[in-house]
Amino acid sequence: MKKHVVVYKKLAEPLLARLRAECEVTYFEAIDAGNRAAFAAAIRGAHGLLGASVRLDRELLDPAAGLRIISTISVGVDQFDVDYLRERGILLANTPDVLTETTADTIFALILASARRVVELAEFVKAGRWTRSVGESQYGINVHGKTIGMLGMGRIGRAVARRAALGFGMQVLYVNGEAVPEVEAALGARQVALDDLLAGSDFVCVVLPLTAQTERMMGRREFALMRPGAIFINGSRGRIVDEAALIEALQQGTIHGAGLDVFEREPLAPDNPLPRMANVVALPHIGSATHETRYAMAQQAVDNLLAGLRGERPRHLVSQGQFSQEDRQGKT
């Protein structure tokens, strides 16, 4: 008898066909107010779940007595109560490897765009306001040779640090749960205390997972420690930042600017001032959003799900034991 799987994100047809060949599939391209009741009803009889960007809490999962595995098409697992899944013996698998380089590309695009005011000045040209050579009011700041402070040195943190050090000759400072000797040897990176990193960096880049320890770790005190000319970059999770404190720091000139791919509330509320600020580059959470990477993530999630349903060990398993050491050190 085929296992019942509930898919709650749009999947490419070849991947959906793979699932249907082995499982009975209930398919939702997305979850909204109109189908949430049907989604909850389908979960009750599910052996496996596959999707992303939906909070799966105890209330939803308690009735699913036969649930064996959840396979998320993401690295982050903050949509899940991992302790609860462990208690239930439900496996949770994620997709950390395939998006590392793509997300690092996005983060470095934010660094460059924020420093050189790319979005702001592109709009300046589109608006027909470029009528003479640019003056000091349009100047940006250099990236090469500057100091980047990395909050987190997991897979993505290392990929960003590699671009910074080897591509742009930047000095790399980092804060992490543990030292990463191979990064220090290869890139000349230095592990420092958080306050020293904030005070000593031209760019402060967040690449941490969202946990009870990292939530709102960047607040008013932390922004006050940054250099007035520094740029803040967040490509991990919005709730690591006290957004009101960030807005205040940007409005008051405590810091120079920000490049943001993530926010406390997504999509952004219409009254959020961040996307309207000239010194902010705001993106709609596109870190891994390329055709190639999103397909590879979904493919790995399908592999993880089918392995778990067959009684095999998925490639990336989160809910069995603790996070791997590398995952605990930084955003993976």
mmCIF file of C-alpha atoms in Angstrom:
data_model
loop_
_atom_site.group_PDB
_atom_site.id
_atom_site.type_symbol
_atom_site.label_atom_id
_atom_site.label_comp_id
_atom_site.label_asym_id
_atom_site.label_seq_id
_atom_site.Cartn_x
_atom_site.Cartn_y
_atom_site.Cartn_z
ATOM 1 C CA MET A 1 0.000 0.000 0.000
ATOM 2 C CA LYS A 2 1.361 3.403 -1.007
ATOM 3 C CA LYS A 3 2.279 5.919 1.689
ATOM 4 C CA HIS A 4 0.275 9.165 1.754
ATOM 5 C CA VAL A 5 2.273 12.343 1.150
ATOM 6 C CA VAL A 6 1.039 15.930 1.401
ATOM 7 C CA VAL A 7 2.935 18.445 -0.753
ATOM 8 C CA TYR A 8 2.402 22.084 0.226
ATOM 9 C CA LYS A 9 4.528 23.944 -2.309
ATOM 10 C CA LYS A 10 4.541 24.066 -6.095
ATOM 11 C CA LEU A 11 6.765 21.344 -7.530
ATOM 12 C CA ALA A 12 8.152 20.844 -11.030
ATOM 13 C CA GLU A 13 6.224 18.133 -12.859
ATOM 14 C CA PRO A 14 9.126 15.631 -13.055
ATOM 15 C CA LEU A 15 9.543 15.784 -9.271
ATOM 16 C CA LEU A 16 5.830 15.482 -8.663
ATOM 17 C CA ALA A 17 5.751 12.486 -10.999
ATOM 18 C CA ARG A 18 8.518 10.804 -8.964
ATOM 19 C CA LEU A 19 6.461 11.204 -5.818
ATOM 20 C CA ARG A 20 3.283 9.942 -7.467
ATOM 21 C CA ALA A 21 5.091 6.858 -8.730
ATOM 22 C CA GLU A 22 5.783 5.761 -5.154
ATOM 23 C CA CYS A 23 3.171 7.565 -3.039
ATOM 24 C CA GLU A 24 -0.400 8.707 -2.886
ATOM 25 C CA VAL A 25 -0.035 12.491 -3.161
ATOM 26 C CA THR A 26 -2.296 15.300 -1.981
ATOM 27 C CA TYR A 27 -0.984 18.397 -3.696
ATOM 28 C CA PHE A 28 -1.317 22.062 -2.726
ATOM 29 C CA GLU A 29 0.684 24.577 -4.769
ATOM 30 C CA ALA A 30 0.504 26.984 -1.822
ATOM 31 C CA ILE A 31 -1.325 27.329 1.474
ATOM 32 C CA ASP A 32 -3.655 30.263 2.156
ATOM 33 C CA ALA A 33 -6.798 31.043 4.110
ATOM 34 C CA GLY A 34 -8.934 29.422 1.430
ATOM 35 C CA ASN A 35 -7.364 25.961 1.620
ATOM 36 C CA ARG A 36 -5.898 25.818 5.114
ATOM 37 C CA ALA A 37 -8.745 23.671 6.467
ATOM 38 C CA ALA A 38 -8.317 21.182 3.601
ATOM 39 C CA PHE A 39 -4.559 21.181 4.239
ATOM 40 C CA ALA A 40 -5.079 20.409 7.924
ATOM 41 C CA ALA A 41 -7.488 17.617 7.059
ATOM 42 C CA ALA A 42 -5.023 16.065 4.604
ATOM 43 C CA ILE A 43 -2.217 16.132 7.176
ATOM 44 C CA ARG A 44 -4.223 13.900 9.540
ATOM 45 C CA GLY A 45 -3.741 10.910 7.237
ATOM 46 C CA ALA A 46 -0.244 11.742 6.002
ATOM 47 C CA HIS A 47 2.904 9.644 6.371
ATOM 48 C CA GLY A 48 5.091 12.391 4.876
ATOM 49 C CA LEU A 49 4.988 16.150 4.292
ATOM 50 C CA LEU A 50 7.001 18.151 1.751
ATOM 51 C CA GLY A 51 7.039 21.910 1.283
ATOM 52 C CA ALA A 52 8.278 25.222 2.672
ATOM 53 C CA SER A 53 7.304 28.539 4.241
ATOM 54 C CA VAL A 54 4.375 27.241 6.304
ATOM 55 C CA ARG A 55 4.426 27.038 10.095
ATOM 56 C CA LEU A 56 3.707 23.424 11.086
ATOM 57 C CA ASP A 57 2.864 23.610 14.765
ATOM 58 C CA ARG A 58 1.744 21.091 17.355
ATOM 59 C CA GLU A 59 -1.936 21.815 16.705
ATOM 60 C CA LEU A 60 -1.590 20.883 13.028
ATOM 61 C CA LEU A 61 0.574 17.825 13.600
ATOM 62 C CA ASP A 62 -0.944 16.255 16.712
ATOM 63 C CA PRO A 63 -3.763 14.548 14.751
ATOM 64 C CA ALA A 64 -1.256 13.049 12.242
ATOM 65 C CA ALA A 65 -0.698 9.768 14.083
ATOM 66 C CA GLY A 66 1.079 8.104 11.149
ATOM 67 C CA LEU A 67 3.421 10.953 10.240
ATOM 68 C CA ARG A 68 6.988 9.707 9.753
ATOM 69 C CA ILE A 69 8.911 12.501 8.021
ATOM 70 C CA ILE A 70 8.739 16.172 7.080
ATOM 71 C CA SER A 71 11.021 17.239 4.248
ATOM 72 C CA THR A 72 11.429 21.011 4.013
ATOM 73 C CA ILE A 73 12.613 22.730 0.826
ATOM 74 C CA SER A 74 14.843 25.070 2.796
ATOM 75 C CA VAL A 75 17.866 25.260 5.030
ATOM 76 C CA GLY A 76 16.178 27.051 7.905
ATOM 77 C CA VAL A 77 13.951 25.027 10.216
ATOM 78 C CA ASP A 78 12.455 27.872 12.269
ATOM 79 C CA GLN A 79 9.001 26.931 10.935
ATOM 80 C CA PHE A 80 9.134 23.781 13.076
ATOM 81 C CA ASP A 81 9.191 22.869 16.745
ATOM 82 C CA VAL A 82 12.174 20.546 16.450
ATOM 83 C CA ASP A 83 11.924 19.362 20.061
ATOM 84 C CA TYR A 84 8.300 18.359 19.500
ATOM 85 C CA LEU A 85 9.222 16.451 16.331
ATOM 86 C CA ARG A 86 11.961 14.649 18.233
ATOM 87 C CA GLU A 87 9.529 13.668 20.985
ATOM 88 C CA ARG A 88 7.157 12.288 18.373
ATOM 89 C CA GLY A 89 9.938 10.496 16.509
ATOM 90 C CA ILE A 90 9.119 12.435 13.337
ATOM 91 C CA LEU A 91 12.110 12.951 11.072
ATOM 92 C CA LEU A 92 12.838 16.441 9.753
ATOM 93 C CA ALA A 93 15.110 16.780 6.708
ATOM 94 C CA ASN A 94 16.361 19.971 5.061
ATOM 95 C CA THR A 95 18.430 21.016 2.026
ATOM 96 C CA PRO A 96 21.598 22.821 3.179
ATOM 97 C CA ASP A 97 24.220 22.128 0.518
ATOM 98 C CA VAL A 98 22.676 23.081 -2.802
ATOM 99 C CA LEU A 99 21.920 26.738 -2.053
ATOM 100 C CA THR A 100 25.201 27.782 -0.430
ATOM 101 C CA GLU A 101 26.907 29.447 -3.391
ATOM 102 C CA THR A 102 23.716 30.998 -4.785
ATOM 103 C CA THR A 103 22.826 32.582 -1.454
ATOM 104 C CA ALA A 104 26.384 33.840 -1.025
ATOM 105 C CA ASP A 105 26.107 35.459 -4.470
ATOM 106 C CA THR A 106 22.943 37.257 -3.354
ATOM 107 C CA ILE A 107 24.538 38.456 -0.130
ATOM 108 C CA PHE A 108 27.555 39.802 -1.972
ATOM 109 C CA ALA A 109 25.245 41.490 -4.479
ATOM 110 C CA LEU A 110 23.685 43.293 -1.505
ATOM 111 C CA ILE A 111 27.133 44.364 -0.309
ATOM 112 C CA LEU A 112 28.063 45.804 -3.693
ATOM 113 C CA ALA A 113 24.669 47.358 -4.402
ATOM 114 C CA SER A 114 24.529 49.018 -0.988
ATOM 115 C CA ALA A 115 28.080 50.361 -1.113
ATOM 116 C CA ARG A 116 27.883 51.663 -4.681
ATOM 117 C CA ARG A 117 24.218 52.771 -4.433
ATOM 118 C CA VAL A 118 23.369 50.687 -7.491
ATOM 119 C CA VAL A 119 19.585 50.578 -7.090
ATOM 120 C CA GLU A 120 19.237 54.224 -6.125
ATOM 121 C CA LEU A 121 21.385 55.480 -9.012
ATOM 122 C CA ALA A 122 19.813 53.122 -11.559
ATOM 123 C CA GLU A 123 16.456 54.703 -10.668
ATOM 124 C CA PHE A 124 18.111 58.127 -10.954
ATOM 125 C CA VAL A 125 19.021 57.310 -14.551
ATOM 126 C CA LYS A 126 15.624 55.766 -15.369
ATOM 127 C CA ALA A 127 13.892 58.886 -14.095
ATOM 128 C CA GLY A 128 15.807 61.016 -16.616
ATOM 129 C CA ARG A 129 17.658 62.921 -13.906
ATOM 130 C CA TRP A 130 21.159 62.161 -15.246
ATOM 131 C CA THR A 131 21.881 65.428 -17.031
ATOM 132 C CA ARG A 132 25.517 66.021 -16.058
ATOM 133 C CA SER A 133 28.489 64.156 -14.573
ATOM 134 C CA VAL A 134 27.736 62.775 -11.119
ATOM 135 C CA GLY A 135 28.986 64.745 -8.154
ATOM 136 C CA GLU A 136 29.754 63.965 -4.538
ATOM 137 C CA SER A 137 26.075 63.586 -3.674
ATOM 138 C CA GLN A 138 26.018 60.434 -5.846
ATOM 139 C CA TYR A 139 29.312 58.928 -4.677
ATOM 140 C CA GLY A 140 29.369 55.525 -3.031
ATOM 141 C CA ILE A 141 32.015 53.818 -0.919
ATOM 142 C CA ASN A 142 34.638 51.228 -1.788
ATOM 143 C CA VAL A 143 34.239 47.540 -1.048
ATOM 144 C CA HIS A 144 37.715 46.279 -1.911
ATOM 145 C CA GLY A 145 40.255 46.440 0.903
ATOM 146 C CA LYS A 146 37.638 47.052 3.589
ATOM 147 C CA THR A 147 36.822 44.948 6.684
ATOM 148 C CA ILE A 148 33.832 42.626 6.722
ATOM 149 C CA GLY A 149 32.447 41.282 9.973
ATOM 150 C CA MET A 150 30.671 37.951 9.630
ATOM 151 C CA LEU A 151 28.065 37.014 12.224
ATOM 152 C CA GLY A 152 28.181 33.258 11.655
ATOM 153 C CA MET A 153 30.672 31.090 9.816
ATOM 154 C CA GLY A 154 28.675 28.128 8.548
ATOM 155 C CA ARG A 155 28.539 27.060 4.901
ATOM 156 C CA ILE A 156 27.112 30.333 3.587
ATOM 157 C CA GLY A 157 29.274 32.445 5.884
ATOM 158 C CA ARG A 158 32.372 30.722 4.569
ATOM 159 C CA ALA A 159 31.272 31.237 0.973
ATOM 160 C CA VAL A 160 30.716 34.969 1.571
ATOM 161 C CA ALA A 161 34.041 35.270 3.417
ATOM 162 C CA ARG A 162 35.830 33.554 0.543
ATOM 163 C CA ARG A 163 34.398 36.066 -1.945
ATOM 164 C CA ALA A 164 35.329 38.946 0.338
ATOM 165 C CA ALA A 165 38.909 37.893 1.068
ATOM 166 C CA LEU A 166 39.970 36.356 -2.229
ATOM 167 C CA GLY A 167 37.868 38.452 -4.602
ATOM 168 C CA PHE A 168 37.975 41.844 -2.923
ATOM 169 C CA GLY A 169 41.002 41.729 -0.641
ATOM 170 C CA MET A 170 38.874 42.305 2.447
ATOM 171 C CA GLN A 171 39.929 41.578 6.010
ATOM 172 C CA VAL A 172 37.503 39.072 7.564
ATOM 173 C CA LEU A 173 36.432 39.205 11.199
ATOM 174 C CA TYR A 174 33.914 36.703 12.508
ATOM 175 C CA VAL A 175 31.803 35.735 15.495
ATOM 176 C CA ASN A 176 30.912 32.076 15.815
ATOM 177 C CA GLY A 177 30.115 29.421 18.362
ATOM 178 C CA GLU A 178 33.528 27.862 17.755
ATOM 179 C CA ALA A 179 36.695 28.845 15.909
ATOM 180 C CA VAL A 180 36.957 27.728 12.277
ATOM 181 C CA PRO A 181 40.697 27.132 11.809
ATOM 182 C CA GLU A 182 40.458 26.219 8.131
ATOM 183 C CA VAL A 183 38.868 29.591 7.326
ATOM 184 C CA GLU A 184 41.477 31.407 9.389
ATOM 185 C CA ALA A 185 44.274 29.584 7.560
ATOM 186 C CA ALA A 186 42.838 30.010 4.074
ATOM 187 C CA LEU A 187 41.510 33.568 4.345
ATOM 188 C CA GLY A 188 43.395 35.174 7.237
ATOM 189 C CA ALA A 189 40.097 35.523 9.100
ATOM 190 C CA ARG A 190 40.099 36.368 12.810
ATOM 191 C CA GLN A 191 37.573 35.325 15.426
ATOM 192 C CA VAL A 192 36.714 38.262 17.713
ATOM 193 C CA ALA A 193 34.128 39.255 20.311
ATOM 194 C CA LEU A 194 30.835 40.625 18.998
ATOM 195 C CA ASP A 195 31.437 44.177 20.237
ATOM 196 C CA ASP A 196 34.903 44.243 18.637
ATOM 197 C CA LEU A 197 33.471 43.008 15.343
ATOM 198 C CA LEU A 198 30.752 45.667 15.315
ATOM 199 C CA ALA A 199 33.202 48.458 16.118
ATOM 200 C CA GLY A 200 35.855 47.271 13.670
ATOM 201 C CA SER A 201 33.884 46.398 10.520
ATOM 202 C CA ASP A 202 32.931 48.428 7.472
ATOM 203 C CA PHE A 203 30.329 45.801 6.583
ATOM 204 C CA VAL A 204 28.482 43.691 9.176
ATOM 205 C CA CYS A 205 26.953 40.630 7.551
ATOM 206 C CA VAL A 206 24.459 38.324 9.291
ATOM 207 C CA VAL A 207 24.552 34.657 8.224
ATOM 208 C CA LEU A 208 23.130 32.966 11.321
ATOM 209 C CA PRO A 209 20.217 30.601 11.845
ATOM 210 C CA LEU A 210 17.238 31.920 13.786
ATOM 211 C CA THR A 211 17.289 30.413 17.274
ATOM 212 C CA ALA A 212 16.251 31.518 20.748
ATOM 213 C CA GLN A 213 19.833 32.763 21.191
ATOM 214 C CA THR A 214 20.053 34.736 17.931
ATOM 215 C CA GLU A 215 16.561 36.259 17.832
ATOM 216 C CA ARG A 216 16.875 40.072 18.027
ATOM 217 C CA MET A 217 20.591 39.857 18.746
ATOM 218 C CA MET A 218 21.077 43.009 16.660
ATOM 219 C CA GLY A 219 19.381 45.812 18.571
ATOM 220 C CA ARG A 220 19.867 49.468 19.472
ATOM 221 C CA ARG A 221 23.005 48.792 21.525
ATOM 222 C CA GLU A 222 24.610 46.771 18.737
ATOM 223 C CA PHE A 223 23.872 49.303 15.998
ATOM 224 C CA ALA A 224 25.287 52.067 18.209
ATOM 225 C CA LEU A 225 28.577 50.164 18.328
ATOM 226 C CA MET A 226 28.901 50.113 14.531
ATOM 227 C CA ARG A 227 30.882 52.714 12.621
ATOM 228 C CA PRO A 228 28.849 55.666 11.251
ATOM 229 C CA GLY A 229 30.062 54.739 7.757
ATOM 230 C CA ALA A 230 29.288 51.032 8.102
ATOM 231 C CA ILE A 231 26.728 49.044 6.123
ATOM 232 C CA PHE A 232 24.572 46.319 7.660
ATOM 233 C CA ILE A 233 23.743 43.238 5.559
ATOM 234 C CA ASN A 234 21.173 40.577 6.453
ATOM 235 C CA GLY A 235 20.695 37.532 4.236
ATOM 236 C CA SER A 236 19.599 35.008 6.864
ATOM 237 C CA ARG A 237 16.452 35.692 8.935
ATOM 238 C CA GLY A 238 14.704 38.982 9.642
ATOM 239 C CA ARG A 239 13.915 38.240 13.274
ATOM 240 C CA ILE A 240 17.611 38.178 14.151
ATOM 241 C CA VAL A 241 17.303 41.973 13.973
ATOM 242 C CA ASP A 242 15.223 44.358 16.055
ATOM 243 C CA GLU A 243 13.787 46.045 12.968
ATOM 244 C CA ALA A 244 12.655 49.170 14.819
ATOM 245 C CA ALA A 245 16.209 49.643 16.082
ATOM 246 C CA LEU A 246 17.590 49.193 12.550
ATOM 247 C CA ILE A 247 15.144 51.764 11.150
ATOM 248 C CA GLU A 248 16.144 54.214 13.879
ATOM 249 C CA ALA A 249 19.864 53.664 13.191
ATOM 250 C CA LEU A 250 19.352 54.315 9.477
ATOM 251 C CA GLN A 251 17.167 57.391 9.989
ATOM 252 C CA GLN A 252 19.521 58.957 12.530
ATOM 253 C CA GLY A 253 22.707 58.217 10.587
ATOM 254 C CA THR A 254 24.061 55.868 13.249
ATOM 255 C CA ILE A 255 25.019 53.585 10.339
ATOM 256 C CA HIS A 256 25.494 54.431 6.664
ATOM 257 C CA GLY A 257 23.111 51.969 5.036
ATOM 258 C CA ALA A 258 21.709 48.463 4.828
ATOM 259 C CA GLY A 259 21.244 45.653 2.328
ATOM 260 C CA LEU A 260 18.369 43.375 3.324
ATOM 261 C CA ASP A 261 16.958 40.202 1.811
ATOM 262 C CA VAL A 262 14.920 39.276 4.902
ATOM 263 C CA PHE A 263 12.575 41.072 7.279
ATOM 264 C CA GLU A 264 10.694 40.547 10.532
ATOM 265 C CA ARG A 265 7.424 40.240 8.603
ATOM 266 C CA GLU A 266 7.340 38.901 5.059
ATOM 267 C CA PRO A 267 6.006 40.099 2.683
ATOM 268 C CA LEU A 268 6.646 43.628 3.900
ATOM 269 C CA ALA A 269 3.777 45.637 5.335
ATOM 270 C CA PRO A 270 2.828 48.613 3.120
ATOM 271 C CA ASP A 271 3.783 51.066 5.881
ATOM 272 C CA ASN A 272 7.270 49.621 6.465
ATOM 273 C CA PRO A 273 9.691 52.508 5.805
ATOM 274 C CA LEU A 274 12.729 50.381 4.894
ATOM 275 C CA PRO A 275 12.102 49.978 1.129
ATOM 276 C CA ARG A 276 11.482 53.716 0.797
ATOM 277 C CA MET A 277 14.814 54.700 2.343
ATOM 278 C CA ALA A 278 17.476 55.830 -0.138
ATOM 279 C CA ASN A 279 20.209 54.159 1.945
ATOM 280 C CA VAL A 280 18.529 50.729 1.931
ATOM 281 C CA VAL A 281 18.589 48.017 -0.723
ATOM 282 C CA ALA A 282 15.582 45.791 -0.027
ATOM 283 C CA LEU A 283 15.036 42.463 -1.793
ATOM 284 C CA PRO A 284 12.049 40.050 -1.529
ATOM 285 C CA HIS A 285 13.893 37.129 0.143
ATOM 286 C CA ILE A 286 15.583 35.913 -3.043
ATOM 287 C CA GLY A 287 18.723 34.362 -1.515
ATOM 288 C CA SER A 288 18.330 31.014 -3.285
ATOM 289 C CA ALA A 289 15.895 32.164 -5.971
ATOM 290 C CA THR A 290 17.426 30.953 -9.208
ATOM 291 C CA HIS A 291 15.844 28.347 -11.470
ATOM 292 C CA GLU A 292 18.767 25.974 -11.025
ATOM 293 C CA THR A 293 19.018 26.235 -7.249
ATOM 294 C CA ARG A 294 15.315 26.042 -6.478
ATOM 295 C CA TYR A 295 15.001 22.922 -8.630
ATOM 296 C CA ALA A 296 18.010 21.349 -6.925
ATOM 297 C CA MET A 297 16.538 22.143 -3.501
ATOM 298 C CA ALA A 298 13.202 20.572 -4.392
ATOM 299 C CA GLN A 299 14.958 17.552 -5.888
ATOM 300 C CA GLN A 300 16.957 17.032 -2.698
ATOM 301 C CA ALA A 301 13.796 17.436 -0.604
ATOM 302 C CA VAL A 302 12.061 14.740 -2.668
ATOM 303 C CA ASP A 303 15.094 12.466 -2.233
ATOM 304 C CA ASN A 304 15.009 13.066 1.533
ATOM 305 C CA LEU A 305 11.289 12.348 1.758
ATOM 306 C CA LEU A 306 11.378 9.122 -0.230
ATOM 307 C CA ALA A 307 14.398 7.873 1.712
ATOM 308 C CA GLY A 308 12.615 8.462 5.001
ATOM 309 C CA LEU A 309 9.454 6.716 3.843
ATOM 310 C CA ARG A 310 11.501 3.706 2.701
ATOM 311 C CA GLY A 311 13.127 3.441 6.125
ATOM 312 C CA GLU A 312 16.452 4.793 4.866
ATOM 313 C CA ARG A 313 18.365 7.708 6.372
ATOM 314 C CA PRO A 314 17.779 10.982 4.510
ATOM 315 C CA ARG A 315 20.912 12.811 3.436
ATOM 316 C CA HIS A 316 20.293 15.807 5.720
ATOM 317 C CA LEU A 317 18.466 14.929 8.900
ATOM 318 C CA VAL A 318 17.692 17.595 11.483
ATOM 319 C CA SER A 319 15.258 16.053 13.966
ATOM 320 C CA GLN A 320 17.379 13.050 14.928
ATOM 321 C CA GLY A 321 19.746 14.094 17.724
ATOM 322 C CA GLN A 322 21.184 17.592 17.746
ATOM 323 C CA PHE A 323 22.146 19.775 14.809
ATOM 324 C CA SER A 324 25.479 18.858 13.335
ATOM 325 C CA GLN A 325 28.404 20.893 14.685
ATOM 326 C CA GLU A 326 28.605 22.834 11.425
ATOM 327 C CA ASP A 327 24.907 23.711 11.503
ATOM 328 C CA ARG A 328 25.195 24.990 15.085
ATOM 329 C CA GLN A 329 28.151 27.194 14.152
ATOM 330 C CA GLY A 330 26.325 29.305 11.616
ATOM 331 C CA LYS A 331 23.757 29.529 8.874
ATOM 332 C CA THR A 332 24.284 26.420 6.772
#
